[in-house]
JSON list of C-alpha atoms in Angstrom, two decimals:
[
{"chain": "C", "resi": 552, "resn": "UNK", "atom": "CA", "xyz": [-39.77, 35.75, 73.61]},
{"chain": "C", "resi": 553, "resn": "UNK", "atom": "CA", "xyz": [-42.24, 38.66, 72.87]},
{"chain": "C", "resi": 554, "resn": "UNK", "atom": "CA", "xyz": [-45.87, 39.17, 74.31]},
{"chain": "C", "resi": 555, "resn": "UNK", "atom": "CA", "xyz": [-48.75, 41.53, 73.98]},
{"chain": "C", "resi": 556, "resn": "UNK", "atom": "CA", "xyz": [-51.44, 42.35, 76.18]},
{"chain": "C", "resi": 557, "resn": "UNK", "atom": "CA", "xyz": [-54.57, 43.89, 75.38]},
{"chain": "C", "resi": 558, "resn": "UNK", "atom": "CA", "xyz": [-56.07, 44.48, 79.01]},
{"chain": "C", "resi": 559, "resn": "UNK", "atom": "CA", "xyz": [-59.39, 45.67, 77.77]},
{"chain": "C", "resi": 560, "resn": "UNK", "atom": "CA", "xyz": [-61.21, 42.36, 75.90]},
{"chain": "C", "resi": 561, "resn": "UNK", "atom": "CA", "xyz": [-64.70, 44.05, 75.73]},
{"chain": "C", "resi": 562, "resn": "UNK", "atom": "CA", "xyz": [-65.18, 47.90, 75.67]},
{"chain": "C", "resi": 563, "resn": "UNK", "atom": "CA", "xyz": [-69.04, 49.68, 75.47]},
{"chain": "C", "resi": 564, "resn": "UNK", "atom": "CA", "xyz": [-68.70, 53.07, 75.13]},
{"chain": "C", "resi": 565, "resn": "UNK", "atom": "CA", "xyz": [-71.40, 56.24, 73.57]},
{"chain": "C", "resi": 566, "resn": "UNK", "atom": "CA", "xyz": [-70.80, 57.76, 70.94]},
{"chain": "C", "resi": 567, "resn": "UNK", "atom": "CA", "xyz": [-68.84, 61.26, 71.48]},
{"chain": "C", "resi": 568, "resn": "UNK", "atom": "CA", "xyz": [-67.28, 59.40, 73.98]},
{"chain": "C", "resi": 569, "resn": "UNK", "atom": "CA", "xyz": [-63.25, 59.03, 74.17]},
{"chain": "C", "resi": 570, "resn": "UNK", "atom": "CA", "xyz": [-61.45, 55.96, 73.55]},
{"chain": "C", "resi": 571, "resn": "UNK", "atom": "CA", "xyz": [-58.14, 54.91, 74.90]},
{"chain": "C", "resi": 572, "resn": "UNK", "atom": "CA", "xyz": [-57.34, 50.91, 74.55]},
{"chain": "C", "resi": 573, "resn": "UNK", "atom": "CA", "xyz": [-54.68, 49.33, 76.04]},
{"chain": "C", "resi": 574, "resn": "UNK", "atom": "CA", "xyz": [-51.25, 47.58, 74.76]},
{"chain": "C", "resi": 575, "resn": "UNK", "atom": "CA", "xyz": [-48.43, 46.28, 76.57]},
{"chain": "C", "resi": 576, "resn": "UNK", "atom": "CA", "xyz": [-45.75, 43.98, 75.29]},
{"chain": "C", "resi": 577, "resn": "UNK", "atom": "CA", "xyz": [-42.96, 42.47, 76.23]},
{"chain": "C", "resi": 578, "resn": "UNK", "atom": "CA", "xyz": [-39.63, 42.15, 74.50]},
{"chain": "C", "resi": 579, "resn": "UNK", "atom": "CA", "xyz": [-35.97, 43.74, 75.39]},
{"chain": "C", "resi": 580, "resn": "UNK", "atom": "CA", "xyz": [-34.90, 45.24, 71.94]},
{"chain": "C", "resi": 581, "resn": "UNK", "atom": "CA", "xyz": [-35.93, 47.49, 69.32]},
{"chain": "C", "resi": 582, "resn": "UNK", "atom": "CA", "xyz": [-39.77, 46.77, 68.54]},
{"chain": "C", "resi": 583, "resn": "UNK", "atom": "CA", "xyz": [-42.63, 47.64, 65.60]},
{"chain": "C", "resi": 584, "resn": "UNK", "atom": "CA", "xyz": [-45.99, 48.35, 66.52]},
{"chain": "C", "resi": 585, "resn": "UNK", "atom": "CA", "xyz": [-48.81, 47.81, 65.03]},
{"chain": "C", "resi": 586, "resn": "UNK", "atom": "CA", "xyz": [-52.39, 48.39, 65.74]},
{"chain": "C", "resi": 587, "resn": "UNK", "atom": "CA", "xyz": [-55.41, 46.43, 63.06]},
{"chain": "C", "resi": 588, "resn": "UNK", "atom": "CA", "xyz": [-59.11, 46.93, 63.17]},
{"chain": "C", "resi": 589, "resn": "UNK", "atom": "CA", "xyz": [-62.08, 44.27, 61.94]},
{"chain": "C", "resi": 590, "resn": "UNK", "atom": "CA", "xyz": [-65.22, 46.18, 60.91]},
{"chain": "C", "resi": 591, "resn": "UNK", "atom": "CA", "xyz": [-67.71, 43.29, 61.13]},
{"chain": "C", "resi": 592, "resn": "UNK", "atom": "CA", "xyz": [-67.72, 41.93, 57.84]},
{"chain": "C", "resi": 593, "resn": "UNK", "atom": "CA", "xyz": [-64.31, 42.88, 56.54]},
{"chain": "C", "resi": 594, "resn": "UNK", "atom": "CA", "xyz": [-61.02, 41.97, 56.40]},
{"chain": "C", "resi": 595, "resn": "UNK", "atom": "CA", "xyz": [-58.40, 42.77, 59.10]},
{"chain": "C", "resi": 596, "resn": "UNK", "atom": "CA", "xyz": [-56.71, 46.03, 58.28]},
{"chain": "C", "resi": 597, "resn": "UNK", "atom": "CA", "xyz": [-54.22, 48.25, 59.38]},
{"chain": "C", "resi": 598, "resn": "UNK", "atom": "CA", "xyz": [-54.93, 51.21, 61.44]},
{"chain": "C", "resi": 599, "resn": "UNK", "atom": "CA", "xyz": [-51.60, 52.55, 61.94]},
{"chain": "C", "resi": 600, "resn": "UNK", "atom": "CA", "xyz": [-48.33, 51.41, 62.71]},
{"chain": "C", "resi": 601, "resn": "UNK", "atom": "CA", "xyz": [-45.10, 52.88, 64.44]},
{"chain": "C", "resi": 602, "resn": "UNK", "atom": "CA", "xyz": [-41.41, 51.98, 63.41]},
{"chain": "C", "resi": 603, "resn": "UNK", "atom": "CA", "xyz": [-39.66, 54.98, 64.21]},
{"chain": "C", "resi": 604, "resn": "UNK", "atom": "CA", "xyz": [-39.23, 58.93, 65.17]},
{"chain": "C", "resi": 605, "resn": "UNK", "atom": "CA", "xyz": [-41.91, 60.50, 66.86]},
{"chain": "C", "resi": 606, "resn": "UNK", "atom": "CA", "xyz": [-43.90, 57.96, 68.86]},
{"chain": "C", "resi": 607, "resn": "UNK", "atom": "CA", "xyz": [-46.83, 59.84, 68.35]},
{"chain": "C", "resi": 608, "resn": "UNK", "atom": "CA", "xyz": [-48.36, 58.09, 65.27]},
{"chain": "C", "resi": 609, "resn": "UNK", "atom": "CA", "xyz": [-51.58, 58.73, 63.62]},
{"chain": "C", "resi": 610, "resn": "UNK", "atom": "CA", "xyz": [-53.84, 56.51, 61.33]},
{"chain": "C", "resi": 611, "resn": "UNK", "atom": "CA", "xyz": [-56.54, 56.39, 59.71]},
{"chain": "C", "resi": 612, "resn": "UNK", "atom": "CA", "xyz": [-60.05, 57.54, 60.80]},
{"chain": "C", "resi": 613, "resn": "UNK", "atom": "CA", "xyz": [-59.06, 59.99, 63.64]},
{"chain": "C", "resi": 614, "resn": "UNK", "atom": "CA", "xyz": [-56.80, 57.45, 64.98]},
{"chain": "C", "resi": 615, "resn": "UNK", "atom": "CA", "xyz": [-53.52, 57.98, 66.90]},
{"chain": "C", "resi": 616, "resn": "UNK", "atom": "CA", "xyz": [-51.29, 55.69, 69.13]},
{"chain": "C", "resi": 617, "resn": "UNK", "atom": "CA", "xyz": [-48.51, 56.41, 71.41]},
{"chain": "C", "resi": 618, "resn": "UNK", "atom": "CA", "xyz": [-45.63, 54.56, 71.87]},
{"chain": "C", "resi": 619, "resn": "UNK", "atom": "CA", "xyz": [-44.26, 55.22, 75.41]},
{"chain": "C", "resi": 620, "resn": "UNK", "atom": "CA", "xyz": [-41.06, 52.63, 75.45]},
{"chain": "C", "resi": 621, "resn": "UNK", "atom": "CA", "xyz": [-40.55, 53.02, 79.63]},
{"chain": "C", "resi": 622, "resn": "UNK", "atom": "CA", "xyz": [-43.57, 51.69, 80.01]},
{"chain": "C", "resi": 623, "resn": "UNK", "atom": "CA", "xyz": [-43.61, 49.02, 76.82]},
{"chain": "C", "resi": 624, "resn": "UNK", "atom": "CA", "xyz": [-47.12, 50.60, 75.92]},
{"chain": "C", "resi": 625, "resn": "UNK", "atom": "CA", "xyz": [-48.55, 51.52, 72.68]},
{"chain": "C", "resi": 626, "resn": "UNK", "atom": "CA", "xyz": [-51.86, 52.83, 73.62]},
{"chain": "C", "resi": 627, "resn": "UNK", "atom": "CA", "xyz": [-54.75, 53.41, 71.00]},
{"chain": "C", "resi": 628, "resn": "UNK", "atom": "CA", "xyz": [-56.72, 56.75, 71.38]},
{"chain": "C", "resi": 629, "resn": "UNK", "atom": "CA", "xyz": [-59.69, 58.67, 69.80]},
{"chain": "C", "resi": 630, "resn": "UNK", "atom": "CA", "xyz": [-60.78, 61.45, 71.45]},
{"chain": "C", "resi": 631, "resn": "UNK", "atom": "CA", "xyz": [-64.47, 61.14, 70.04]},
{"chain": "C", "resi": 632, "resn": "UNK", "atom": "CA", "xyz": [-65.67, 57.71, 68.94]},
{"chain": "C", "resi": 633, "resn": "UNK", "atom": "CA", "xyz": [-69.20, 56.95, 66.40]},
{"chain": "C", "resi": 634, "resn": "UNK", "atom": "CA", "xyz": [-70.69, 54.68, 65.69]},
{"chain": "C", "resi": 635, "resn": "UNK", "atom": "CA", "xyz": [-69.47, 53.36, 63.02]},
{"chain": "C", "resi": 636, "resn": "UNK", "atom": "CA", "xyz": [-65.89, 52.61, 64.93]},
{"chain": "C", "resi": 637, "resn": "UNK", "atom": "CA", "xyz": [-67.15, 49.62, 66.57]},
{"chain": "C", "resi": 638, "resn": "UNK", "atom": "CA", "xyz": [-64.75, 46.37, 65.61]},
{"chain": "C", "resi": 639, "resn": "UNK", "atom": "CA", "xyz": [-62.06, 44.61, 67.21]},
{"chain": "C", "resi": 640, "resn": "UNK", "atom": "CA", "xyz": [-59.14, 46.11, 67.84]},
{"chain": "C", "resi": 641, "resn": "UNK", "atom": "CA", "xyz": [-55.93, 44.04, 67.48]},
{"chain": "C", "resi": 642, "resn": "UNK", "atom": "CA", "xyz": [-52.24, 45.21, 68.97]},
{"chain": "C", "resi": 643, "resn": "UNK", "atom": "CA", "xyz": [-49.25, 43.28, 66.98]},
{"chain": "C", "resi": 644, "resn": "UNK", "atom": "CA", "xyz": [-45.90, 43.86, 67.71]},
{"chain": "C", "resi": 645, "resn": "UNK", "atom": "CA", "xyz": [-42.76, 42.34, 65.63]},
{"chain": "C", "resi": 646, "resn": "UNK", "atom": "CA", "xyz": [-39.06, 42.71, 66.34]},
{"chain": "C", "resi": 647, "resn": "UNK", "atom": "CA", "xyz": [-36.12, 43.62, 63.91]},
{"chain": "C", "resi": 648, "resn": "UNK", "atom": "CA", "xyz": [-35.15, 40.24, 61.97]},
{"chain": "C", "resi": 649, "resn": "UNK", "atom": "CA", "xyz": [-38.26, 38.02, 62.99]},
{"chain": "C", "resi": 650, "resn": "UNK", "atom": "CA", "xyz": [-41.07, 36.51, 60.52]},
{"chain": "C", "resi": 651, "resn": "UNK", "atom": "CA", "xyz": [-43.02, 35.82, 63.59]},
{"chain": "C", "resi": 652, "resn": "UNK", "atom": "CA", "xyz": [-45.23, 38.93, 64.42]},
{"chain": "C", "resi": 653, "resn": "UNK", "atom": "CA", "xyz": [-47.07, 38.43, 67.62]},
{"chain": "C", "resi": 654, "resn": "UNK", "atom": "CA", "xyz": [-50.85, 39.43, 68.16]},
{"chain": "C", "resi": 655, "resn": "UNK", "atom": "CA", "xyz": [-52.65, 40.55, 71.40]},
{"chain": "C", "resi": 656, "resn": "UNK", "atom": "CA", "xyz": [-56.19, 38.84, 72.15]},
{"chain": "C", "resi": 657, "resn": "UNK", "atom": "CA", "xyz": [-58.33, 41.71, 70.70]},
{"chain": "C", "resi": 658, "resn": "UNK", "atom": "CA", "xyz": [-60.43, 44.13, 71.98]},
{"chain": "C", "resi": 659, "resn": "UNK", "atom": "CA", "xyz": [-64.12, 44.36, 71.13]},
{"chain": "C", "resi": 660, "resn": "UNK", "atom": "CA", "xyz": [-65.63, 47.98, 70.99]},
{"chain": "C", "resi": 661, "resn": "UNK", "atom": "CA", "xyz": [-69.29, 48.47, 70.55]},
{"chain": "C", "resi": 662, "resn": "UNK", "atom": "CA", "xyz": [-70.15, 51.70, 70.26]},
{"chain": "C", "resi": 663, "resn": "UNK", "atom": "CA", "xyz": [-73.62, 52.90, 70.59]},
{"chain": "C", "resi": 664, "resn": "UNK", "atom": "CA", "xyz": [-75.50, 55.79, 68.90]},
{"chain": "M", "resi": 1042, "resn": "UNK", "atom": "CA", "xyz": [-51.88, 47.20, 43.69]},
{"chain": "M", "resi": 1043, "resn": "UNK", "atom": "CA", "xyz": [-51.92, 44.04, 45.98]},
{"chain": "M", "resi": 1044, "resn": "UNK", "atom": "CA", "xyz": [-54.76, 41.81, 46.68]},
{"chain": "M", "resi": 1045, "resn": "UNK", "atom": "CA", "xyz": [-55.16, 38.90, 48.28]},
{"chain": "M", "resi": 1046, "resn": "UNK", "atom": "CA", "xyz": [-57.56, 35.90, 47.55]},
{"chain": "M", "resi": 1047, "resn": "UNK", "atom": "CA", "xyz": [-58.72, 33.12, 49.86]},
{"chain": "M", "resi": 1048, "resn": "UNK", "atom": "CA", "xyz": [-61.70, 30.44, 48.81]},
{"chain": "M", "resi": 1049, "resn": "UNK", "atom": "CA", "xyz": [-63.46, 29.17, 49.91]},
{"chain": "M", "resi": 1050, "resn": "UNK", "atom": "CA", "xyz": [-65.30, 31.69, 51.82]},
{"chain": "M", "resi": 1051, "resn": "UNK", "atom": "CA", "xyz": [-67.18, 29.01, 53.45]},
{"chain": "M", "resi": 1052, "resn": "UNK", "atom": "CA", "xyz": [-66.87, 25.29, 54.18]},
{"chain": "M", "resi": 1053, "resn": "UNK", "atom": "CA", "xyz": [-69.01, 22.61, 56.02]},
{"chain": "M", "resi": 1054, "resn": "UNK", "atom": "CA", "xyz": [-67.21, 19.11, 56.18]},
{"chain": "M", "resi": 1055, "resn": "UNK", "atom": "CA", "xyz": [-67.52, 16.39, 57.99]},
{"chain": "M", "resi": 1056, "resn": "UNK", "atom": "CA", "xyz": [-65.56, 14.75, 60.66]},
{"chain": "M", "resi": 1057, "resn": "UNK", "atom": "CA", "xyz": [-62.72, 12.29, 59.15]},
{"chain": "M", "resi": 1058, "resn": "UNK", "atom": "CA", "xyz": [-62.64, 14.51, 55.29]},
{"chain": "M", "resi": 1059, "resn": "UNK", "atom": "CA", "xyz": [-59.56, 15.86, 53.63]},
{"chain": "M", "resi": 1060, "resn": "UNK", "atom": "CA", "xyz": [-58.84, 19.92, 53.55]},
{"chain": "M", "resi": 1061, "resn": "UNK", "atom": "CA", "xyz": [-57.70, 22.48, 51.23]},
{"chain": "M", "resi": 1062, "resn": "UNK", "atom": "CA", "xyz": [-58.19, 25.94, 51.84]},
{"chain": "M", "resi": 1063, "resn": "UNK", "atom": "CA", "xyz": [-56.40, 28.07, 48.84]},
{"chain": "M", "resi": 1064, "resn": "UNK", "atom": "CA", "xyz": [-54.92, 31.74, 49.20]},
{"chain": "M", "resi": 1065, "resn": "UNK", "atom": "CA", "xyz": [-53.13, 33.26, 46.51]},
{"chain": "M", "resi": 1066, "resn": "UNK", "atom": "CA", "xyz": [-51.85, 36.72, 46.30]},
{"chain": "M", "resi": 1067, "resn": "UNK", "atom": "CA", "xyz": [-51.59, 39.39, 43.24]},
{"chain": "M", "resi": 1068, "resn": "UNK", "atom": "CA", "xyz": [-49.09, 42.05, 42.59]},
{"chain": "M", "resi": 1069, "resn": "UNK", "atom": "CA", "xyz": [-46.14, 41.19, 44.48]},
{"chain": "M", "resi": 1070, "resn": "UNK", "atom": "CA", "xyz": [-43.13, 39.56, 44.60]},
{"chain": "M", "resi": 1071, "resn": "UNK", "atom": "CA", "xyz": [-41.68, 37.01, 46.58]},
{"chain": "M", "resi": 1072, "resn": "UNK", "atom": "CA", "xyz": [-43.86, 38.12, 49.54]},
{"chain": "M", "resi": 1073, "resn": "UNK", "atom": "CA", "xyz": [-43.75, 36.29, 52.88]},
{"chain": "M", "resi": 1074, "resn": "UNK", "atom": "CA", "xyz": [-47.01, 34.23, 53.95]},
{"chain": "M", "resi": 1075, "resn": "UNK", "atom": "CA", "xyz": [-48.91, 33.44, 56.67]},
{"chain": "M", "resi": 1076, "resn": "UNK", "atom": "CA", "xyz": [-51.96, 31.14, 58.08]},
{"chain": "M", "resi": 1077, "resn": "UNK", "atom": "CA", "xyz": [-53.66, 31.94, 60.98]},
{"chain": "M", "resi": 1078, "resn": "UNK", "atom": "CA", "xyz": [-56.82, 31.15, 62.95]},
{"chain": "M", "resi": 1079, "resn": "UNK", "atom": "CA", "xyz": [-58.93, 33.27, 64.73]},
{"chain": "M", "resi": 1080, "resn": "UNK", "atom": "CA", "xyz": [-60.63, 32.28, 67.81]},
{"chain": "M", "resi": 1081, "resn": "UNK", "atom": "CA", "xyz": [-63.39, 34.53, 69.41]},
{"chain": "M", "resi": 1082, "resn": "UNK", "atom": "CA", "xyz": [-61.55, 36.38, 72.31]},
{"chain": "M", "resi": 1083, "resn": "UNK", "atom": "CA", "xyz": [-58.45, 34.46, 71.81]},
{"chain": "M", "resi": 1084, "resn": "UNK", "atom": "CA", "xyz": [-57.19, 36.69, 69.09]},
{"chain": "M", "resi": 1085, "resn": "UNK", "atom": "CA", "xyz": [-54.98, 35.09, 66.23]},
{"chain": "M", "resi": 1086, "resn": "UNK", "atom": "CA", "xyz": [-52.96, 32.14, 66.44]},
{"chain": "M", "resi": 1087, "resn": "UNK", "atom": "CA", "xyz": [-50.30, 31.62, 63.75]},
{"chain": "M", "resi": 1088, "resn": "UNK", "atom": "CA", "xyz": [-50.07, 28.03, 62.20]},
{"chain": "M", "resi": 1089, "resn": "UNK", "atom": "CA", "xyz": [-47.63, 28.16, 59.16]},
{"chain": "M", "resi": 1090, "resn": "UNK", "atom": "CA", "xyz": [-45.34, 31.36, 57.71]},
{"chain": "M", "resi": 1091, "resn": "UNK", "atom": "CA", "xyz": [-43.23, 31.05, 54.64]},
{"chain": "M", "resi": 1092, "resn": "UNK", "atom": "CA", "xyz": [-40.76, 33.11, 53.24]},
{"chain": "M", "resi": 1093, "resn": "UNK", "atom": "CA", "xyz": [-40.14, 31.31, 50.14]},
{"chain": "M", "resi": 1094, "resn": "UNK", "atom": "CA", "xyz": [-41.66, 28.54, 47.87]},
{"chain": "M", "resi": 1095, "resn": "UNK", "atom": "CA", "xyz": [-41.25, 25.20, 49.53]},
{"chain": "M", "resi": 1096, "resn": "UNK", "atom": "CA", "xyz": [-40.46, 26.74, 53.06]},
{"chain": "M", "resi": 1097, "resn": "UNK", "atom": "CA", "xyz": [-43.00, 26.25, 55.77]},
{"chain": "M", "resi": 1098, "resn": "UNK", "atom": "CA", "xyz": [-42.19, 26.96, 59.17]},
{"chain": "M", "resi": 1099, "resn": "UNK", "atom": "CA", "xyz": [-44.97, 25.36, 62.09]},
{"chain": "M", "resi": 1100, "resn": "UNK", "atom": "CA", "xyz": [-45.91, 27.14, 64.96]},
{"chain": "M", "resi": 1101, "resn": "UNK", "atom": "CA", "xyz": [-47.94, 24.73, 66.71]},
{"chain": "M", "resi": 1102, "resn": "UNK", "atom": "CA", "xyz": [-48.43, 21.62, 66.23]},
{"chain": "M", "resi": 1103, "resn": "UNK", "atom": "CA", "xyz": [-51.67, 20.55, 64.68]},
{"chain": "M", "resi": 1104, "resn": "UNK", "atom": "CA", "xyz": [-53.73, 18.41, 62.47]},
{"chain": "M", "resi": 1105, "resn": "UNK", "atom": "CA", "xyz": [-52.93, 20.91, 59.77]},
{"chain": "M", "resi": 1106, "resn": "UNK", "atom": "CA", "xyz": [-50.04, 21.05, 57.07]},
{"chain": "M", "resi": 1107, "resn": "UNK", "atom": "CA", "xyz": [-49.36, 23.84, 54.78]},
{"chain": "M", "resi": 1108, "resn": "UNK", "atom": "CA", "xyz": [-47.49, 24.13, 51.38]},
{"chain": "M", "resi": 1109, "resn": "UNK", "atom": "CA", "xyz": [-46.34, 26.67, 49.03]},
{"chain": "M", "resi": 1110, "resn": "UNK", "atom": "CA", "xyz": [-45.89, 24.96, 45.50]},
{"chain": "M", "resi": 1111, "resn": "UNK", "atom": "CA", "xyz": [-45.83, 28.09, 44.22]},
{"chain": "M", "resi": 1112, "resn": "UNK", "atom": "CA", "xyz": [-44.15, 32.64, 45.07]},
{"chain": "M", "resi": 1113, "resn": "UNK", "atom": "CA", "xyz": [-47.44, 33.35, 45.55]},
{"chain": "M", "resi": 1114, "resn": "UNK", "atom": "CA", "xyz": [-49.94, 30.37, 45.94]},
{"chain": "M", "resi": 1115, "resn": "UNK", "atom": "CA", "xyz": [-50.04, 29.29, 50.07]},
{"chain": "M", "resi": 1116, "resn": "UNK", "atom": "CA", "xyz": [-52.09, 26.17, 50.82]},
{"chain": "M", "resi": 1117, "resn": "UNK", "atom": "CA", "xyz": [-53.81, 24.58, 54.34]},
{"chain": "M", "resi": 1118, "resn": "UNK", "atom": "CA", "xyz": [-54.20, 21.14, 54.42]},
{"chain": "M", "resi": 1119, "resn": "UNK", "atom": "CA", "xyz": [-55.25, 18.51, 56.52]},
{"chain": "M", "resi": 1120, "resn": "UNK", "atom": "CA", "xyz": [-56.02, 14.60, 55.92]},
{"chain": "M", "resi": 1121, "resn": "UNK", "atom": "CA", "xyz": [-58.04, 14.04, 58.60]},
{"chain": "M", "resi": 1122, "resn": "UNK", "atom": "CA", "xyz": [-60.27, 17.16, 59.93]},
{"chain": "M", "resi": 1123, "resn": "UNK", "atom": "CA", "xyz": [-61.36, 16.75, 63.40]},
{"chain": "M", "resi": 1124, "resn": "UNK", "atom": "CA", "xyz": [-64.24, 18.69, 65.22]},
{"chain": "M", "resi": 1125, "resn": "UNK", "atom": "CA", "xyz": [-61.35, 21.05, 66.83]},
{"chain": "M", "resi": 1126, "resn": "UNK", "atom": "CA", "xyz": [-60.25, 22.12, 63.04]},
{"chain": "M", "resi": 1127, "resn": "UNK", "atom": "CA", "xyz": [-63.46, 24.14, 63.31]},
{"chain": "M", "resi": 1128, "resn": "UNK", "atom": "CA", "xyz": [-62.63, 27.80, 62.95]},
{"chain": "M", "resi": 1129, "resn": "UNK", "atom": "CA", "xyz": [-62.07, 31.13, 60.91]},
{"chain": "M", "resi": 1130, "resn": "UNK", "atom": "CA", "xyz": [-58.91, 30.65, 58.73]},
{"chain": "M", "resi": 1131, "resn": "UNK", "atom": "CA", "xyz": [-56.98, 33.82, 57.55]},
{"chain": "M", "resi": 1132, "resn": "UNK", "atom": "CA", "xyz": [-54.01, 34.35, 55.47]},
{"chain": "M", "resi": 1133, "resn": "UNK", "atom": "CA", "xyz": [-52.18, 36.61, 55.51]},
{"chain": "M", "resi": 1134, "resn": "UNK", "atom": "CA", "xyz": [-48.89, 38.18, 53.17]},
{"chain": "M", "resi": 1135, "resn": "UNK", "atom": "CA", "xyz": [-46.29, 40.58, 54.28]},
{"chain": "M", "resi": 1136, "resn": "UNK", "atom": "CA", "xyz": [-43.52, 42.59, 52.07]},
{"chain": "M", "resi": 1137, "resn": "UNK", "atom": "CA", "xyz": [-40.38, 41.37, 52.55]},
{"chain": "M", "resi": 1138, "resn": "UNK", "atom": "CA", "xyz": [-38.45, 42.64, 55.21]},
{"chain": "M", "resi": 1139, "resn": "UNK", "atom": "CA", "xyz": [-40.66, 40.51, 56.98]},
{"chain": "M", "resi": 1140, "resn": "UNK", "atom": "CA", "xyz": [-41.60, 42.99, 60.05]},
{"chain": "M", "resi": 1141, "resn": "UNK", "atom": "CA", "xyz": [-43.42, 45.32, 57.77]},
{"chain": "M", "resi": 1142, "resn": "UNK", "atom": "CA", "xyz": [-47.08, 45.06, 58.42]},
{"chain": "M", "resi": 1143, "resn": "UNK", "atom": "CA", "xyz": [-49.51, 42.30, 57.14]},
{"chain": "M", "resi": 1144, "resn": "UNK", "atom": "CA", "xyz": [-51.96, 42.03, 54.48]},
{"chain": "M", "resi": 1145, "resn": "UNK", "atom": "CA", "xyz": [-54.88, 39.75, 55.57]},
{"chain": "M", "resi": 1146, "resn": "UNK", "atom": "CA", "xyz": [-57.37, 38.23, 52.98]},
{"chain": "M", "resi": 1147, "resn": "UNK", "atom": "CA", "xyz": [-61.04, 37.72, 53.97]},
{"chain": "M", "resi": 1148, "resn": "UNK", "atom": "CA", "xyz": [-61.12, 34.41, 55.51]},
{"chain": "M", "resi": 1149, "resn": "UNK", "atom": "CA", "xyz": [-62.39, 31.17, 55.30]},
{"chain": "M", "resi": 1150, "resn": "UNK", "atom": "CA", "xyz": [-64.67, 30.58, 57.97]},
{"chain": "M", "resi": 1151, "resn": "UNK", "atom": "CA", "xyz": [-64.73, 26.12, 58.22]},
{"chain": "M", "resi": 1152, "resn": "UNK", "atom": "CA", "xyz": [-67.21, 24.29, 60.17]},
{"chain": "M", "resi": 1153, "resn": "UNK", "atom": "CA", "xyz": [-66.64, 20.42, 60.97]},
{"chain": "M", "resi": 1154, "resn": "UNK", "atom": "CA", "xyz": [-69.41, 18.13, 61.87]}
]
């Protein structure tokens, strides 16, 4: 069976600060990664996803993951974070051949100005 | 382009009442479909998936039932709501192969008294 955990469930950072948030899964074969934001108010979209090549990935709005397979992570970064970036933070993960993706808890980031 | 329709947006019913929460999706094909509920700090928990009219696979067992009478029409039912139903419903549609990334609509958020 596959897991994810999202270590960090409530983050509080300034703004300018950096932002790494955490993602670990579980599961033996080949994996895709996914990370999703939730501004308040909106739907859940995706911030960027990894499938392949170089595990360095970047998405949308400064953005960038890295998937490090010996240690199962896919780690979300930003190396300056505003205001506006506050949301939860969701880590998905689904496997080669499964309908099933499976979701970490979430990560709430409030960001003040 | 895609886009993907839930209603309602909101719903107060009482304890004991029938439910039918709606999501349709535009602009694709044969696309694979999901129900989920979102708990605060307990991330999302998949119900129901489909991958074709008529097929409805159950995650976890619950008061709910879900059909798909139609490619792109997914339906949430229940005969009976209970206090517990209470939550913030999303759908969700993928592309087929089914472990490309999802497409989440905006939600029905359903409140049982």
């Amino acid at each position: 069976a596959q897991s994810v955990s999202q270590h960090n469930h409530h983050v509080i950072l300034s703004e300018a600060a950096s932002l790494e948030l955490g993602c670990n899964y579980s599961y033996g074969g080949t994996v895709n990664l996914f990370w999703y934001v939730q501004y308040p108010g909106q739907h859940l979209q995706l911030l960027l996803k990894y499938f392949s090549g170089d595990p360095l990935v970047k998405g949308i709005k400064g953005f960038e993951a890295e998937f490090i397979k010996s240690k199962f992570s896919f780690n979300l970064r930003k190396p300056s974070v505003q205001w506006s970036d506050t949301a939860e933070y969701f880590c998905a993960l689904s496997s080669g051949g499964s309908y099933i993706p499976t979701f970490g808890r979430g990560t709430s980031l409030i960001v003040h100005p | 382009s895609q886009t993907i329709h839930q209603w309602p947006a909101t719903l107060v019913q009482p304890v004991g009442s029938p439910l039918s929460l709606e999501c349709t999706v535009e602009g694709t094909s044969n696309p694979n479909l999901y129900w989920y509920r979102q708990a605060a700090g307990r991330g999302l928990q998949l119900l129901f998936y489909s991958v074709g009219i008529g097929q409805i696979s159950s995650e976890v067992p619950q008061n709910l039932s879900a059909s798909r009478p139609q490619d792109r029409q997914f339906i949430l039912s229940s005969k009976k709501l209970l206090l517990s139903d209470s939550g913030f419903y999303l759908c969700a549609w993928s592309p087929t192969p089914a472990w490309n990334e999802q497409f989440f609509g905006p939600g029905t958020r359903l409140t049982v008294l």
